[in-house]
Short mmCIF file of C-alpha atoms in Angstrom, two decimals:
data_model
loop_
_atom_site.label_atom_id
_atom_site.label_comp_id
_atom_site.label_asym_id
_atom_site.label_seq_id
_atom_site.Cartn_x
_atom_site.Cartn_y
_atom_site.Cartn_z
CA MET A 1 53.81 90.02 44.37
CA LEU A 2 56.04 87.71 46.42
CA ILE A 3 57.83 86.45 43.32
CA ALA A 4 58.21 89.99 41.96
CA GLU A 5 59.85 91.14 45.21
CA SER A 6 62.21 88.14 45.28
CA PRO A 7 63.55 87.88 41.71
CA ASP A 8 66.67 85.97 42.80
CA MET A 9 64.75 83.32 44.74
CA ARG A 10 63.78 80.15 42.94
CA LEU A 11 60.10 79.20 43.12
CA ALA A 12 60.95 76.00 44.97
CA GLU A 13 62.84 78.02 47.62
CA LEU A 14 59.90 80.39 48.00
CA LEU A 15 57.48 77.51 48.45
CA ASP A 16 59.79 75.99 51.07
CA GLU A 17 59.78 79.28 52.95
CA LEU A 18 55.98 79.47 52.88
CA LYS A 19 55.56 75.98 54.31
CA ASP A 20 58.34 76.26 56.90
CA PRO A 21 56.64 75.41 60.22
CA ALA A 22 58.86 77.90 62.04
CA THR A 23 57.82 80.80 59.81
CA GLY A 24 55.20 79.98 57.25
CA ILE A 25 53.14 82.32 55.15
CA THR A 26 51.97 84.29 58.19
CA ARG A 27 55.52 85.68 58.59
CA VAL A 28 55.95 86.78 54.97
CA THR A 29 55.96 90.51 54.25
CA VAL A 30 54.99 92.15 50.97
CA GLY A 31 55.75 95.70 49.87
CA GLY A 32 57.07 96.74 53.24
CA GLU A 33 53.68 96.14 54.86
CA PRO A 34 53.39 94.33 58.19
CA SER A 35 53.43 90.58 57.85
CA LEU A 36 50.23 88.63 58.23
CA GLY A 37 51.75 87.22 61.39
CA THR A 38 52.13 90.71 62.82
CA VAL A 39 48.47 91.43 62.07
CA PHE A 40 47.39 88.12 63.58
CA ASP A 41 49.59 88.74 66.62
CA ALA A 42 47.80 92.01 67.28
CA GLY A 43 44.42 90.33 66.90
CA TYR A 44 45.44 87.54 69.28
CA ARG A 45 46.55 90.04 71.95
CA ARG A 46 43.12 91.73 71.83
CA LEU A 47 41.34 88.51 72.72
CA SER A 48 40.23 87.73 76.25
CA ARG A 49 42.26 85.23 78.26
CA LEU A 50 39.77 82.47 77.48
CA GLY A 51 39.63 83.60 73.87
CA GLN A 52 43.40 83.23 73.62
CA ARG A 53 43.22 79.71 75.07
CA CYS A 54 40.55 78.80 72.52
CA TYR A 55 42.63 80.31 69.72
CA ARG A 56 45.62 78.17 70.67
CA ALA A 57 43.39 75.09 70.89
CA MET A 58 42.29 75.73 67.30
CA GLY A 59 45.94 75.56 66.30
CA LEU A 60 46.35 72.16 67.93
CA HIS A 61 43.50 70.66 65.92
CA LEU A 62 44.79 68.92 62.80
CA TYR A 63 43.64 71.44 60.25
CA VAL A 64 40.37 71.12 58.46
CA ASP A 65 38.23 74.14 57.68
CA ASP A 66 35.32 72.88 59.76
CA LEU A 67 35.48 71.80 63.39
CA PRO A 68 33.02 71.43 66.24
CA VAL A 69 33.17 73.78 69.23
CA ALA A 70 32.85 70.72 71.49
CA VAL A 71 36.25 69.36 70.46
CA LEU A 72 37.87 72.65 71.48
CA ALA A 73 36.06 72.46 74.82
CA ALA A 74 37.45 68.94 75.26
CA ALA A 75 40.97 70.17 74.53
CA MET A 76 40.56 72.99 77.06
CA GLY A 77 38.88 70.82 79.69
CA ILE A 78 35.84 73.07 80.11
CA PRO A 79 32.09 72.72 79.32
CA GLU A 80 31.09 73.65 75.81
CA ALA A 81 28.64 76.24 77.17
CA GLU A 82 31.57 78.31 78.49
CA LEU A 83 32.87 78.71 74.94
CA ARG A 84 29.72 80.30 73.52
CA PRO A 85 30.74 83.88 74.40
CA VAL A 86 34.23 83.09 73.15
CA VAL A 87 32.81 82.00 69.79
CA ARG A 88 30.99 85.33 69.57
CA GLU A 89 34.24 87.10 70.45
CA LEU A 90 36.15 85.26 67.72
CA ARG A 91 33.39 86.05 65.25
CA ASP A 92 33.25 89.74 66.17
CA THR A 93 37.04 90.07 65.78
CA ARG A 94 36.76 88.26 62.43
CA THR A 95 39.13 85.57 63.64
CA ILE A 96 36.70 82.95 62.37
CA ASP A 97 34.04 83.01 59.70
CA GLN A 98 30.39 83.32 60.67
CA PRO A 99 29.92 80.25 62.88
CA ARG A 100 27.21 77.70 62.24
CA ALA A 101 25.42 75.88 65.02
CA SER A 102 28.18 74.57 67.32
CA ARG A 103 30.76 74.59 64.51
CA LEU A 104 33.58 76.89 63.40
CA THR A 105 35.07 77.58 60.00
CA VAL A 106 38.76 78.45 60.42
CA HIS A 107 40.87 79.83 57.58
CA LYS A 108 44.10 77.95 56.97
CA LEU A 109 46.24 81.03 57.62
CA VAL A 110 44.51 81.61 60.95
CA HIS A 111 45.03 77.97 61.84
CA GLU A 112 48.72 78.17 60.98
CA HIS A 113 49.19 81.25 63.12
CA ALA A 114 47.26 79.66 66.00
CA ARG A 115 49.55 76.62 65.78
CA LEU A 116 52.65 78.83 65.95
CA VAL A 117 51.27 80.68 68.97
CA ALA A 118 50.40 77.40 70.72
CA ASP A 119 53.93 76.13 70.07
CA THR A 120 55.32 79.32 71.65
CA VAL A 121 52.99 79.76 74.62
CA ASP A 122 52.09 76.20 75.69
CA ASP A 123 54.66 73.62 76.71
CA ALA A 124 54.88 70.26 74.95
CA VAL A 125 53.19 68.38 77.80
CA HIS A 126 50.17 70.68 77.69
CA ARG A 127 49.91 70.46 73.88
CA LEU A 128 50.11 66.68 73.97
CA ALA A 129 47.44 66.43 76.66
CA ALA A 130 45.11 68.74 74.73
CA THR A 131 45.61 66.79 71.50
CA ARG A 132 44.89 63.50 73.26
CA SER A 133 41.73 65.02 74.73
CA MET A 134 40.61 65.87 71.18
CA ILE A 135 41.36 62.32 70.05
CA GLY A 136 39.41 60.97 73.00
CA TRP A 137 36.40 63.18 72.23
CA CYS A 138 36.35 62.06 68.59
CA THR A 139 36.83 58.38 69.47
CA THR A 140 34.07 58.41 72.07
CA GLY A 141 31.77 60.16 69.62
CA ALA A 142 32.47 57.65 66.86
CA VAL A 143 31.88 54.65 69.13
CA THR A 144 28.74 56.22 70.61
CA ALA A 145 27.39 56.90 67.12
CA VAL A 146 27.98 53.48 65.58
CA THR A 147 26.73 51.70 68.68
CA GLY A 148 23.40 53.38 68.03
CA LEU A 149 23.47 52.68 64.30
CA LEU A 150 24.83 49.17 63.79
CA PRO A 151 22.77 46.11 64.70
CA PRO A 152 23.67 44.55 68.09
CA ARG A 153 26.09 42.00 66.69
CA SER A 154 28.44 39.99 68.88
CA TRP A 155 31.57 41.37 67.19
CA ARG A 156 30.42 44.90 67.98
CA ALA A 157 30.22 44.11 71.68
CA ASP A 158 33.71 42.59 71.55
CA PHE A 159 35.42 45.43 69.71
CA LEU A 160 33.33 48.45 70.75
CA PRO A 161 32.70 48.05 74.48
CA GLU A 162 29.67 49.75 75.96
CA SER A 163 31.96 51.39 78.52
CA VAL A 164 33.15 53.78 75.79
CA VAL A 165 29.64 54.93 74.91
CA ASP A 166 28.73 58.38 76.25
CA ALA A 167 25.01 59.20 76.20
CA ALA A 168 25.86 62.86 76.88
CA HIS A 169 28.08 63.14 73.79
CA PRO A 170 26.66 65.17 70.86
CA ALA A 171 27.00 62.04 68.70
CA SER A 172 24.19 60.37 70.63
CA VAL A 173 21.58 62.90 69.45
CA ASP A 174 21.69 62.09 65.73
CA PRO A 175 24.44 59.48 65.23
CA GLY A 176 24.29 59.34 61.43
CA ALA A 177 24.35 63.13 61.03
CA TRP A 178 27.25 63.37 63.49
CA LEU A 179 29.35 60.80 61.63
CA ARG A 180 28.71 62.51 58.32
CA ALA A 181 29.59 65.93 59.75
CA GLU A 182 32.80 64.64 61.34
CA ARG A 183 33.89 62.31 58.53
CA VAL A 184 36.92 64.34 57.44
CA ASN A 185 37.90 65.07 61.04
CA LEU A 186 37.68 61.39 61.99
CA ARG A 187 39.92 60.34 59.12
CA ALA A 188 42.47 62.96 60.18
CA VAL A 189 42.26 61.92 63.83
CA VAL A 190 43.22 58.33 62.93
CA THR A 191 46.50 59.65 61.53
CA VAL A 192 47.22 61.85 64.56
CA ALA A 193 46.34 59.08 67.03
CA PHE A 194 48.62 56.63 65.23
CA GLU A 195 51.50 59.11 65.18
CA LEU A 196 51.10 59.65 68.94
CA GLY A 197 51.00 55.91 69.64
CA GLY A 198 47.30 55.80 70.49
CA LEU A 199 46.71 52.36 69.01
CA GLU A 200 43.44 51.56 70.79
CA PRO A 201 41.76 54.78 69.55
CA VAL A 202 43.02 53.98 66.04
CA LEU A 203 41.33 50.57 66.14
CA ARG A 204 38.05 51.92 67.52
CA LEU A 205 37.97 54.69 64.93
CA CYS A 206 38.62 52.18 62.15
CA ILE A 207 35.73 49.98 63.27
CA SER A 208 33.51 53.05 63.50
CA GLN A 209 34.42 53.85 59.90
CA TRP A 210 32.40 50.79 58.87
CA TRP A 211 29.00 52.49 59.15
CA LEU A 212 30.11 55.42 56.99
CA PHE A 213 31.22 52.92 54.37
CA LEU A 214 27.95 51.02 54.51
CA ALA A 215 25.82 54.15 54.38
CA GLU A 216 27.84 56.44 52.12
CA LYS A 217 30.31 54.14 50.30
CA TYR A 218 33.41 56.09 51.44
CA ALA A 219 35.75 53.31 50.37
CA ASP A 220 38.81 55.55 50.09
CA ASP A 221 38.37 56.72 53.68
CA LEU A 222 38.09 53.15 54.91
CA LEU A 223 41.20 52.00 53.04
CA ALA A 224 43.23 54.96 54.35
CA THR A 225 42.22 54.45 57.98
CA HIS A 226 42.51 50.67 57.85
CA ALA A 227 46.06 50.82 56.52
CA LEU A 228 46.99 52.34 59.89
CA GLY A 229 44.55 50.13 61.78
CA LEU A 230 46.18 46.97 60.45
CA ARG A 231 49.58 48.26 61.57
CA ALA A 232 48.14 49.01 65.01
CA ALA A 233 46.63 45.52 65.26
CA ASP A 234 49.98 43.99 64.30
CA HIS A 235 51.75 46.03 66.95
CA LEU A 236 49.24 44.89 69.58
CA HIS A 237 49.37 41.27 68.32
CA ASP A 238 45.57 41.35 68.05
CA ASP A 239 44.76 38.80 65.35
CA ARG A 240 40.98 38.96 65.91
CA MET A 241 40.97 42.69 65.32
CA LYS A 242 43.26 42.33 62.33
CA ALA A 243 40.92 39.73 60.82
CA LEU A 244 37.95 42.09 61.24
CA LEU A 245 39.80 45.00 59.62
CA LEU A 246 40.99 42.81 56.75
CA VAL A 247 37.47 41.76 55.82
CA GLN A 248 36.21 45.34 56.06
CA GLN A 249 39.11 46.30 53.81
CA GLY A 250 38.06 43.53 51.45
CA PHE A 251 34.55 44.99 51.15
CA ALA A 252 36.03 48.40 50.36
CA TYR A 253 38.22 46.88 47.62
CA ARG A 254 35.15 45.12 46.28
CA SER A 255 33.17 48.35 46.05
CA LEU A 256 35.97 49.85 43.95
CA GLY A 257 36.01 46.92 41.54
CA ARG A 258 39.34 45.62 42.90
CA PHE A 259 38.04 42.07 43.21
CA CYS A 260 41.39 40.25 43.37
CA ASP A 261 42.53 42.54 46.18
CA ALA A 262 39.21 41.92 47.93
CA VAL A 263 39.61 38.15 47.72
CA ASP A 264 43.21 38.37 48.96
CA SER A 265 42.20 40.53 51.90
CA CYS A 266 39.32 38.24 52.90
CA THR A 267 41.29 35.02 52.54
CA ALA A 268 44.06 36.50 54.71
CA ALA A 269 41.35 37.29 57.25
CA MET A 270 40.07 33.70 57.04
CA ARG A 271 43.48 32.30 57.94
CA LEU A 272 43.71 34.55 60.98
CA ALA A 273 40.14 33.77 62.07
CA GLU A 274 40.76 30.03 61.81
CA ALA A 275 43.94 30.40 63.86
CA VAL A 276 42.10 32.14 66.71
CA GLY A 277 39.20 29.66 66.52
CA SER A 278 36.39 32.11 65.77
CA VAL A 279 33.57 30.51 63.77
CA GLU A 280 31.80 33.83 63.39
CA LEU A 281 34.88 35.57 62.01
CA VAL A 282 35.56 32.69 59.61
CA ALA A 283 31.98 32.89 58.31
CA THR A 284 32.22 36.63 57.79
CA ARG A 285 35.47 36.24 55.84
CA LEU A 286 33.96 33.47 53.70
CA GLU A 287 31.10 35.80 52.91
CA GLY A 288 33.40 38.66 51.92
CA ALA A 289 35.62 36.45 49.77
CA GLY A 290 32.60 34.80 48.16
CA LEU A 291 31.01 38.12 47.23
CA ALA A 292 34.30 39.42 45.83
CA ALA A 293 34.73 36.23 43.75
CA PHE A 294 31.15 36.60 42.51
CA ASP A 295 31.70 40.21 41.46
CA GLY A 296 34.94 39.18 39.78
CA GLY A 297 33.11 36.57 37.69
CA ASP A 298 34.34 33.40 39.44
CA LEU A 299 30.91 31.88 40.11
CA THR A 300 32.24 28.43 40.98
CA GLN A 301 34.53 29.65 43.77
CA ALA A 302 31.90 32.14 44.92
CA ALA A 303 29.31 29.39 45.28
CA LEU A 304 31.71 27.20 47.28
CA TRP A 305 32.60 29.97 49.74
CA LEU A 306 29.04 31.24 50.13
CA ARG A 307 27.62 27.74 50.66
CA ARG A 308 30.18 27.18 53.41
CA ASN A 309 29.23 30.57 54.88
CA LEU A 310 25.60 29.45 55.06
CA GLU A 311 26.61 26.17 56.73
CA LEU A 312 28.46 28.08 59.44
CA ALA A 313 25.63 30.58 59.79
CA GLU A 314 23.23 27.71 60.49
CA THR A 315 25.37 26.67 63.47
CA THR A 316 24.90 30.09 65.10
CA CYS A 317 21.09 29.76 65.26
CA ASP A 318 20.99 33.52 64.57
CA PRO A 319 18.02 34.15 62.19
CA ARG A 320 19.41 37.41 60.88
CA ARG A 321 22.84 35.95 60.12
CA ILE A 322 21.21 32.99 58.38
CA ALA A 323 19.02 35.34 56.32
CA LEU A 324 22.06 37.33 55.20
CA ALA A 325 23.87 34.12 54.28
CA CYS A 326 20.83 33.05 52.23
CA LEU A 327 20.71 36.40 50.47
CA HIS A 328 24.40 36.32 49.58
CA GLY A 329 24.43 32.62 48.82
CA ALA A 330 21.65 32.99 46.25
CA LYS A 331 23.71 35.23 43.97
CA PRO A 332 25.92 32.65 42.22
CA GLU A 333 23.30 29.89 42.27
CA PRO A 334 20.97 28.91 39.39
CA SER A 335 17.54 30.53 39.52
CA GLU A 336 15.65 27.61 41.04
CA GLN A 337 17.97 27.21 44.04
CA ALA A 338 18.47 30.94 44.35
CA LEU A 339 14.76 31.70 44.62
CA VAL A 340 14.36 29.20 47.47
CA LEU A 341 17.18 30.89 49.40
CA LEU A 342 15.81 34.35 48.69
CA GLU A 343 12.33 33.46 49.88
CA ARG A 344 13.79 32.18 53.13
CA ALA A 345 15.79 35.39 53.56
CA TYR A 346 12.71 37.53 52.82
CA GLU A 347 10.59 35.81 55.46
CA VAL A 348 13.26 36.26 58.13
CA PHE A 349 13.94 39.94 57.37
CA ARG A 350 10.21 40.64 57.36
CA SER A 351 9.63 38.86 60.68
CA LEU A 352 12.42 40.52 62.69
CA PRO A 353 11.28 42.71 65.63
CA VAL A 354 12.37 45.69 63.51
CA PRO A 355 11.95 44.70 59.83
CA GLU A 356 15.02 45.64 57.81
CA SER A 357 13.81 47.65 54.86
CA GLN A 358 17.19 47.83 53.16
CA ASN A 359 17.79 44.10 53.20
CA LEU A 360 14.17 43.44 52.19
CA ALA A 361 14.73 45.66 49.15
CA LYS A 362 17.93 43.78 48.31
CA VAL A 363 16.12 40.45 48.48
CA LEU A 364 13.41 41.78 46.15
CA LEU A 365 16.09 43.07 43.79
CA TRP A 366 17.72 39.64 43.56
CA GLN A 367 14.38 37.91 43.20
CA GLY A 368 13.68 40.22 40.28
CA ARG A 369 17.04 39.40 38.70
CA LYS A 370 16.65 35.65 39.15
CA LEU A 371 13.11 35.72 37.69
CA GLY A 372 14.43 37.26 34.49
CA ALA A 373 11.74 38.62 32.19
CA GLU A 374 9.12 38.02 34.88
CA GLY A 375 11.01 39.96 37.52
CA GLY A 376 9.60 43.41 36.83
CA PRO A 377 7.01 43.43 39.67
CA ARG A 378 9.63 42.43 42.26
CA LEU A 379 12.03 45.10 41.02
CA ARG A 380 9.34 47.79 41.17
CA GLU A 381 8.46 46.67 44.71
CA ALA A 382 12.14 46.90 45.62
CA LEU A 383 12.34 50.38 44.10
CA ALA A 384 9.32 51.57 46.08
CA LEU A 385 10.83 50.27 49.31
CA ALA A 386 14.25 51.80 48.66
CA THR A 387 12.64 55.11 47.70
CA GLU A 388 10.44 55.18 50.81
CA HIS A 389 13.42 54.66 53.10
CA ARG A 390 15.81 56.85 51.07
CA HIS A 391 18.37 54.15 50.29
CA GLN A 392 19.76 56.07 47.33
CA ALA A 393 22.59 53.79 46.27
CA ASP A 394 20.18 50.83 46.31
CA ARG A 395 17.70 52.82 44.21
CA ALA A 396 20.38 53.34 41.57
CA GLU A 397 21.13 49.62 41.42
CA ILE A 398 17.45 48.71 41.15
CA LEU A 399 16.97 51.26 38.38
CA GLU A 400 19.88 49.69 36.51
CA ALA A 401 18.23 46.26 36.84
CA LEU A 402 14.94 47.66 35.55
CA ALA A 403 16.75 49.28 32.61
CA GLN A 404 18.36 45.96 31.66
CA LEU A 405 14.93 44.34 31.72
CA ASP A 406 12.99 46.96 29.76
CA ALA A 407 12.60 46.26 26.04
CA ASP A 408 11.78 49.92 25.28
CA ARG A 409 15.12 51.54 24.53
CA ASP A 410 13.94 55.06 25.40
CA VAL A 411 12.59 53.92 28.76
CA ALA A 412 15.81 52.05 29.51
CA VAL A 413 17.89 55.15 28.71
CA GLU A 414 15.80 57.24 31.10
CA LEU A 415 16.21 54.64 33.84
CA TYR A 416 19.99 54.60 33.34
CA ARG A 417 20.04 58.39 33.37
CA GLU A 418 18.13 58.50 36.66
CA ALA A 419 20.49 55.94 38.19
CA LEU A 420 23.52 57.98 37.15
CA THR A 421 22.00 61.14 38.61
CA ILE A 422 21.52 59.38 41.93
CA LEU A 423 25.09 58.09 41.89
CA ASP A 424 26.40 61.59 41.21
CA ASP A 425 24.59 62.81 44.31
CA VAL A 426 25.54 59.86 46.53
CA ALA A 427 29.15 59.48 45.48
CA GLU A 428 30.30 62.93 44.39
CA ASP A 429 33.47 62.52 46.50
CA ILE A 430 34.28 59.04 45.15
CA GLU A 431 35.98 59.19 41.77
CA HIS A 432 35.94 55.43 41.28
CA LEU A 433 32.19 54.88 41.50
CA GLY A 434 30.36 54.51 38.17
CA LEU A 435 27.38 52.57 36.93
CA ASP A 436 29.65 49.87 35.49
CA VAL A 437 31.06 48.99 38.90
CA VAL A 438 27.98 49.47 41.06
CA SER A 439 27.65 46.56 43.44
CA GLU A 440 25.44 46.02 46.44
CA ILE A 441 27.29 46.35 49.70
CA GLU A 442 25.13 44.69 52.30
CA GLU A 443 26.38 44.52 55.84
CA PRO A 444 28.37 41.32 56.20
CA ALA A 445 27.26 38.87 58.84
#
């Protein structure tokens, strides 16, 4: 219709008009009918005063089609409970789609109109303050969530201070579910925070991204956020933070099969960690580089780095760190030495105050691999453990190992098929992930 009514306008010109922030598609008219903007204007005027404030706050949120009511409350500086009648008002006027529990689905056209109204009604100082309040809400939620999910490691205390944790934040109720629900929002917030010069929130959001990567393998998200995080760390001259982000970046590269990039990222992190005198950071970077070298087929270099990682882990007297170093260090070693390291790792993981089912399953998986034809029982034990605790990506890897071991071709095909089905469910948003590049991504020490 638009093209038919504008025969002299080139398509490129029409598209430019539709995306013009001063006009946009909400101002376009068709067939002499009122523009969408005119219709939206009338709907906006019918809202209550608080409803209009909420509408403008929706426009300030970097657009995604799903956002929590709580972030709008943060932008407006009022309790979330006060917005409940407003949500009903927006629903009844069909401004938003049928809301789900504490969340709104906002059409892109509505969002664009709300942004234009906010730009007209609210001054720049108010808009900036509201946007920063949204960033703060998301950052606090992310830190609160990962503090409850990640083990109490020393680097976490250094980079994610307890003072930022908010027990009253919705993220504290079910941290993993909150991070999954806000994943797209959090990635977008990193960009907005960086553009506004909020470097500390950028760094905290990047660190918080780590759990989503560990749990869901969102490598593309991590690489996108960390590209900005590394720039923020450079600007702040924070070499310790930069070293941490580099090794996390290295693990993301590794998961995508980009092993040379992973090694480069981790070795760059090692140089920084050595310069700031952090043994723990050096060990973590050795681990990342060693695992990337192992996945890339350089067993000699992998063994050298991972042996050194174990030596440094021993100096920390931290049983869990030592167990992880044993698990990783076993991978490039011959079976006899590897099985000794794996048994040591198994005993530690089993004896921790809270036994770590995921790492126990990984140890069993590698014991099964190192035992060769006799490894079936260990692999089946690993599969049972991963299934019980719903570690789906680990299940797929164990199934692959069982398929490689099984002499019955039909059984092996079924095992591969089941593994691929799991990967489709786990990584439907990750184009790069396939059975040929599946690699275990344990939490680095």
